[in-house]
Coordinates of C-alpha atoms in Angstrom, one line a residue:
A1 CA -30.7 -2.5 -26.1
N2 CA -28.5 0.5 -25.5
I3 CA -28.7 1.7 -22.0
G4 CA -27.0 4.9 -20.9
G5 CA -25.6 5.7 -17.5
W6 CA -22.8 7.3 -15.5
V7 CA -19.8 5.7 -13.9
A8 CA -17.0 7.3 -12.0
F9 CA -13.9 7.5 -14.3
R10 CA -11.6 6.0 -11.7
Y11 CA -13.5 2.7 -12.0
L12 CA -13.1 2.3 -15.7
S13 CA -10.7 -0.4 -16.8
D14 CA -8.7 1.4 -19.5
G15 CA -5.5 0.9 -17.7
A16 CA -6.6 3.2 -14.8
E17 CA -5.8 1.9 -11.4
P18 CA -8.5 0.3 -9.3
P19 CA -9.6 1.9 -6.0
Q20 CA -6.7 1.7 -3.6
D21 CA -6.6 0.9 0.1
R22 CA -5.4 3.5 2.6
V23 CA -3.2 2.3 5.5
R24 CA -1.5 3.7 8.5
V25 CA 1.6 2.4 10.3
S26 CA 0.2 1.0 13.6
D27 CA 3.5 -0.2 15.1
G28 CA 6.6 1.7 13.9
P29 CA 9.2 2.5 13.1
L30 CA 8.5 0.2 10.1
N31 CA 11.2 -0.7 7.6
V32 CA 10.1 0.0 4.0
R33 CA 12.0 -2.5 1.8
A34 CA 12.9 -2.8 -1.9
E35 CA 11.6 -6.4 -1.9
P36 CA 8.9 -8.4 0.0
S37 CA 11.6 -10.0 2.2
L38 CA 13.4 -9.4 5.5
S39 CA 16.6 -9.4 3.4
G40 CA 15.3 -6.7 1.0
E41 CA 17.3 -3.4 1.1
I42 CA 15.7 -0.8 3.5
Y43 CA 14.7 2.3 1.6
I44 CA 13.3 4.3 4.6
T45 CA 11.8 3.7 8.1
A46 CA 8.2 4.9 8.4
P47 CA 7.2 6.2 11.8
T48 CA 4.1 5.1 13.7
G49 CA 1.1 7.0 12.3
A50 CA 2.5 7.4 8.8
Y51 CA -0.2 7.2 6.1
G52 CA 0.1 5.5 2.8
T53 CA -1.7 3.9 -0.1
I54 CA -1.4 0.2 -1.1
V55 CA -0.2 0.4 -4.8
D56 CA -0.4 -3.3 -5.6
P57 CA -3.4 -5.4 -4.5
N58 CA -1.2 -8.6 -4.5
I59 CA 0.0 -9.8 -1.1
V60 CA 3.3 -11.7 -1.0
E61 CA 3.9 -14.3 1.7
S62 CA 7.6 -14.4 2.7
D63 CA 9.8 -14.8 5.8
G64 CA 6.7 -15.4 8.0
Y65 CA 5.0 -12.1 7.0
S66 CA 2.4 -11.0 4.5
W67 CA 4.0 -8.1 2.5
V68 CA 2.2 -5.3 0.6
C69 CA 3.6 -2.6 -1.6
V70 CA 2.8 0.9 -0.2
Q71 CA 3.5 4.5 -1.3
F72 CA 3.9 6.7 1.8
D73 CA 2.3 10.2 1.8
H74 CA 5.0 12.1 3.6
N75 CA 7.8 11.3 1.2
S76 CA 6.2 9.5 -1.8
V77 CA 8.6 6.5 -1.2
V78 CA 7.2 3.2 -2.6
G79 CA 8.3 0.0 -1.0
W80 CA 7.3 -3.3 0.7
V81 CA 6.2 -3.5 4.3
A82 CA 4.8 -6.2 6.5
L83 CA 1.0 -6.0 6.7
A84 CA 1.1 -7.0 10.4
F85 CA 2.4 -3.5 11.3
L86 CA -0.3 -1.6 9.3
E87 CA -4.0 -0.9 9.9
Y88 CA -6.5 0.0 7.2
V89 CA -8.1 3.4 7.3
D90 CA -11.2 4.8 5.6
A91 CA -10.4 6.9 2.6
A92 CA -12.1 10.3 3.1

């Protein structure tokens, strides 16, 4: 049987990204690093209250922290940050 229907384009798996989580720095300044490690080069320091989007759903455990890759709104920098210093926010 052929059943029709509608689906939001962003949820189709044709290489499109899945829905992404929005986060805010809850305890800054937070170092944004090139790698998920305390020894990773620091790209920038994100201030408390900075918003971003998690761009990779995989969490990496390293150096006693859970690391996520985030793109920050205020400067478009993408880097790794320790999840412990972020809080999830509702996407509006």
